[in-house]
Tab-separated table of C-alpha atoms in Angstrom:
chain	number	residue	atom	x	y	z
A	13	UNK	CA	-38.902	6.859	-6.008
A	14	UNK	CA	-41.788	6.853	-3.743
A	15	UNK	CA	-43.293	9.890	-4.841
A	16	UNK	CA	-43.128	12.205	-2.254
A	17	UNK	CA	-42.161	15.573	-2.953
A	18	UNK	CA	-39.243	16.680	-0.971
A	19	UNK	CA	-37.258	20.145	-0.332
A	20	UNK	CA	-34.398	19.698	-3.231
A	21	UNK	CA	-32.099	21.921	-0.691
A	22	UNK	CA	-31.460	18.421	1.000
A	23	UNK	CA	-29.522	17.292	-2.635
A	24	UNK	CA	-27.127	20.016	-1.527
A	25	UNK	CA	-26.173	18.661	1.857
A	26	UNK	CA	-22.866	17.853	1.903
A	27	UNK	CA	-22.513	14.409	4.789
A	28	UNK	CA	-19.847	15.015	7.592
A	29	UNK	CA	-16.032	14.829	7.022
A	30	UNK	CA	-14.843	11.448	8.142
A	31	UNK	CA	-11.861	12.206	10.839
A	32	UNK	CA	-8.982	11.365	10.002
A	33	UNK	CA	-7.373	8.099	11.344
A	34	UNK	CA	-4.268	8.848	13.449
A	35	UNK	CA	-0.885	8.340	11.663
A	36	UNK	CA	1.122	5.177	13.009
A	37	UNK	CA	4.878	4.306	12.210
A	38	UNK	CA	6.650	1.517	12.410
A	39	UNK	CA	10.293	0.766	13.501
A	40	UNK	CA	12.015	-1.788	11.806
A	41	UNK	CA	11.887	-3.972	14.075
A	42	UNK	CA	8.133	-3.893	14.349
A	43	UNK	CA	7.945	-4.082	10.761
A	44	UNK	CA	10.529	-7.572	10.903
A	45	UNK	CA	8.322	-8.904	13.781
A	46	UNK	CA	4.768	-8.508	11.868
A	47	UNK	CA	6.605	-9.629	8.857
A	48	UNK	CA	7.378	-13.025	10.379
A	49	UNK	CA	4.283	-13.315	12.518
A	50	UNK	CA	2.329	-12.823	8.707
A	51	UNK	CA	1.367	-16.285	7.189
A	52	UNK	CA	4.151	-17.195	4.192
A	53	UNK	CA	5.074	-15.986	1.563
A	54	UNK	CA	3.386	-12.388	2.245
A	55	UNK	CA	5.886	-11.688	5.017
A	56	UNK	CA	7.709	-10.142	1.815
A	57	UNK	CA	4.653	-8.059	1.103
A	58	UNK	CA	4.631	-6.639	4.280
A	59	UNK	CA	8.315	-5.569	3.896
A	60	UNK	CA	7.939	-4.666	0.459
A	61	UNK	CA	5.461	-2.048	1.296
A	62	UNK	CA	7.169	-0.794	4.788
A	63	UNK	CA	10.281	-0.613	1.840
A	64	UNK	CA	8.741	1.201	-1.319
A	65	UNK	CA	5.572	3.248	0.160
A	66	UNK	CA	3.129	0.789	-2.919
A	67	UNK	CA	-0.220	1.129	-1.562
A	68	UNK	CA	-2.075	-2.423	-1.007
A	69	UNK	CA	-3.779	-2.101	-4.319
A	70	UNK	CA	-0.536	-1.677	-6.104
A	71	UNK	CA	0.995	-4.158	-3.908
A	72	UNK	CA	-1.906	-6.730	-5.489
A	73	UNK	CA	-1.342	-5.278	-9.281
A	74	UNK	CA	2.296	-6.052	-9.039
A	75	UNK	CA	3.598	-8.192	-11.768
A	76	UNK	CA	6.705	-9.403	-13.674
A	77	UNK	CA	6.540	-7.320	-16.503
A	78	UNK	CA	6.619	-4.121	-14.343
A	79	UNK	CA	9.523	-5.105	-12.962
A	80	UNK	CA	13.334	-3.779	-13.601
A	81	UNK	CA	15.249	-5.473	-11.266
A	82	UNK	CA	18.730	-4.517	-13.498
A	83	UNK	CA	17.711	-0.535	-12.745
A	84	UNK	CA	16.503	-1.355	-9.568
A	85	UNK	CA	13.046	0.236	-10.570
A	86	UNK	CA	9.409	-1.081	-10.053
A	87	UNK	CA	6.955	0.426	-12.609
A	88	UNK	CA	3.315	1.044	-11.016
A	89	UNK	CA	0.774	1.436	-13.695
A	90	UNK	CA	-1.938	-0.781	-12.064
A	91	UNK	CA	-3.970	-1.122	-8.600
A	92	UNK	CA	-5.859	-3.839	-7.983
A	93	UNK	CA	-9.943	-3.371	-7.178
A	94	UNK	CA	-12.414	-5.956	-6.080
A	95	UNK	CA	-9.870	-9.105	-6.975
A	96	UNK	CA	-9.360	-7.456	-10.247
A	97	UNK	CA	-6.892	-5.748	-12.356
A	98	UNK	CA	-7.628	-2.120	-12.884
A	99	UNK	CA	-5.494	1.442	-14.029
A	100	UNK	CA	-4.218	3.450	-11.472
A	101	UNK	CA	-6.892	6.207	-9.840
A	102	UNK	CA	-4.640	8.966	-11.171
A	103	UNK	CA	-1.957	9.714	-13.451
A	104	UNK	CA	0.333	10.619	-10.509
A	105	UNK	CA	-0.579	7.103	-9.233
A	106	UNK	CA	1.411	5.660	-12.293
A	107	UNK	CA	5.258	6.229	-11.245
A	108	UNK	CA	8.624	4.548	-11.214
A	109	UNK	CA	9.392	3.428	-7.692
A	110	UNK	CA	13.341	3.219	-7.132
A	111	UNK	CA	13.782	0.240	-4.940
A	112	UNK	CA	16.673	0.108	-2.154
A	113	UNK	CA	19.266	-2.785	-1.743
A	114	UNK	CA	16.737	-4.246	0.403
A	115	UNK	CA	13.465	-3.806	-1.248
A	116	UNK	CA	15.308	-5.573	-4.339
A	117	UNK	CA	16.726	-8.403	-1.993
A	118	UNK	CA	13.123	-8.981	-0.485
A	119	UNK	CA	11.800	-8.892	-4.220
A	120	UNK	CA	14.148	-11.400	-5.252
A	121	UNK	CA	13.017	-13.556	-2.129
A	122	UNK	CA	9.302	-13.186	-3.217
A	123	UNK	CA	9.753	-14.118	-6.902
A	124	UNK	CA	11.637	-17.430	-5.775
A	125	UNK	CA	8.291	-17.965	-2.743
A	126	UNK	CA	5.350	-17.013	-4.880
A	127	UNK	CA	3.027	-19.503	-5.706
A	128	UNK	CA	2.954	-20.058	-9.749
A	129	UNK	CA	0.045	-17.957	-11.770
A	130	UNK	CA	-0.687	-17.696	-15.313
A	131	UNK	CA	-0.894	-13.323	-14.314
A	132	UNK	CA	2.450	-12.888	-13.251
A	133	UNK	CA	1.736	-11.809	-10.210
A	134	UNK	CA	4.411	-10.789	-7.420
A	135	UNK	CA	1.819	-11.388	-4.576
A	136	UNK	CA	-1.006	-13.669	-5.947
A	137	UNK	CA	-3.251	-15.177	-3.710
A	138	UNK	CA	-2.407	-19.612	-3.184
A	139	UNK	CA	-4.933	-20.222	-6.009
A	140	UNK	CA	-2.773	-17.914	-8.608
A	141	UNK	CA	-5.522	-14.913	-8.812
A	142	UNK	CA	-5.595	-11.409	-7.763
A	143	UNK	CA	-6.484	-10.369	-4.016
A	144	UNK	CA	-9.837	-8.598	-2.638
A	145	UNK	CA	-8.739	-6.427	-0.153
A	146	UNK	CA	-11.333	-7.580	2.291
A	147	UNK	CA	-9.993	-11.530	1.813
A	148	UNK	CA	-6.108	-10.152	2.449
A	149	UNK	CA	-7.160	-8.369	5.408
A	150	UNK	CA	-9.064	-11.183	7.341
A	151	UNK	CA	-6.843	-13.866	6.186
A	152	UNK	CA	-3.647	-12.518	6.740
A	153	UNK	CA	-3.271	-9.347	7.512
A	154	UNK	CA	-5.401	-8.884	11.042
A	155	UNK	CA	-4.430	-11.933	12.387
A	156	UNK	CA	-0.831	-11.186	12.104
A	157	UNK	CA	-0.943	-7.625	13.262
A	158	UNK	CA	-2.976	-9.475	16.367
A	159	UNK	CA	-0.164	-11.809	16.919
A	160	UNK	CA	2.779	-9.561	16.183
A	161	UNK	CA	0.440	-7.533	19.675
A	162	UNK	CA	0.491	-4.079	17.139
A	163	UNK	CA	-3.121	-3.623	17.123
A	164	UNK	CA	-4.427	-0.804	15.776
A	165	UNK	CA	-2.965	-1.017	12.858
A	166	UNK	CA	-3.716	-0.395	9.321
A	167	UNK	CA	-2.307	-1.683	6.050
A	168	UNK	CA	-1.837	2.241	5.275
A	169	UNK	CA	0.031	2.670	8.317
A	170	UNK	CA	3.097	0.480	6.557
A	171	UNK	CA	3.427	3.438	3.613
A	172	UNK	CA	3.606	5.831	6.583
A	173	UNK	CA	6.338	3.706	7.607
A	174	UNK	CA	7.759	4.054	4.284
A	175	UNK	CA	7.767	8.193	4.842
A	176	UNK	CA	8.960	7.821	8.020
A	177	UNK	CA	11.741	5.639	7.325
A	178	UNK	CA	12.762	8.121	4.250
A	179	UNK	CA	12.614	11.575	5.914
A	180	UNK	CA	14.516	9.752	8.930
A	181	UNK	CA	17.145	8.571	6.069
A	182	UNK	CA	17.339	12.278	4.744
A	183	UNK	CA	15.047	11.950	1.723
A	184	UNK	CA	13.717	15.333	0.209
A	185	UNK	CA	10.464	15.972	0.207
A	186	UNK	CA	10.249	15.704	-3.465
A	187	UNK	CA	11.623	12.518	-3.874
A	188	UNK	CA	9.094	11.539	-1.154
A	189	UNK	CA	6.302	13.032	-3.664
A	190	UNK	CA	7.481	10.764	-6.745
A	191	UNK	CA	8.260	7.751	-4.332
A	192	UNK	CA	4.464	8.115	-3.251
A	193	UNK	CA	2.650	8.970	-6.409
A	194	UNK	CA	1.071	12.297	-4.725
A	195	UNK	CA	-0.217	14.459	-7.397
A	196	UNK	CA	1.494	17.774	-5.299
A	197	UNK	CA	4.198	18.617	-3.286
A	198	UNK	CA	1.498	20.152	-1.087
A	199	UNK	CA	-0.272	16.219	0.018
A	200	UNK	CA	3.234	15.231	0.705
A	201	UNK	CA	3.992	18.162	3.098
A	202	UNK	CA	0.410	18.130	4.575
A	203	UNK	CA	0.930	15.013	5.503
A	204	UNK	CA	4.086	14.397	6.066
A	205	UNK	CA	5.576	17.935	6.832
A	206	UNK	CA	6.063	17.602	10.698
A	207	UNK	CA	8.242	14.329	10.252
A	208	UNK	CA	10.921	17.209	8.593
């Protein structure tokens, strides 16, 4: 843009592999003392994703209409992206998520807390609207991990806890691979192979 010439090699420069942050997982009672030490009603979320492995994004899109409480069954076809509604990244991504006696009892709870919103939302925000990530996780999220004294954590870490708590239960892996919306049996096992 300046107009100096440089060596075009550099365009081929692939930059440095990030490392990979270390897996945590939660017990449950960990996951039950962040949950109440998280501002109302988003205790539920917290649960919600320690009990059905939805990514935050997901967690965000979540709405009425993708809901099947009768078959016990959340749909995900939406992720939610800079405080907007958006398709999930991949077709795996979009996936019926079977939900446990508790996941549907803490869903129940949540429809009964949430704050009305012309979206439908599961989780909006207190004005009715979709969440930014970055709001979520300075409002709510780090303080409570801070109080609950479980720092570091990351939001990830709670679908970790979700793989943990479903090998532990005797899940097979490829249930584990639908549950979580990876596109091969070979991202569930590479990441979650030594908890079998």
């Amino acid at each position: 843009e300046r107009g100096q010439i440089i060596d075009e090699a550099i365009l081929r420069v692939r930059p440095p592999r990030r490392e990979r942050a270390e897996m945590r997982f939660l017990d449950w009672g960990e996951v039950e003392r962040l949950a109440s030490e998280t501002v109302e009603p988003y205790g539920n979320l917290i649960r919600l994703a320690c009990l059905t492995g939805l990514r935050q994004g997901e967690l965000f899109a979540l709405r009425d209409r993708a809901l099947d409480l009768g078959r016990r069954m959340v749909v995900v076809d939406a992720a939610a992206r800079e405080g907007k509604l958006a398709p999930t990244k991949t077709i795996a991504g979009r996936r019926q998520v079977r939900l446990s006696g508790e996941a549907l009892r803490v869903l129940r709870d949540q429809l009964v807390a949430r704050a009305p919103n012309d979206l439908g939302l599961v989780f909006p925000t207190p004005k009715g609207s979709v969440w930014r990530k970055d709001n979520f996780m300075a409002r709510v999220f780090r303080p409570a991990v801070r109080r609950a004294d479980l720092v570091p954590l990351r939001f990830h870490d709670l679908r970790h806890t979700y793989a943990a708590l479903m090998v532990a239960a005797g899940a097979h892996p490829k249930l584990l691979q639908a549950q979580l919306g990876h596109s091969s049996i070979n991202v569930t096992l590479n990441t979650y192979g030594h908890l079998f």
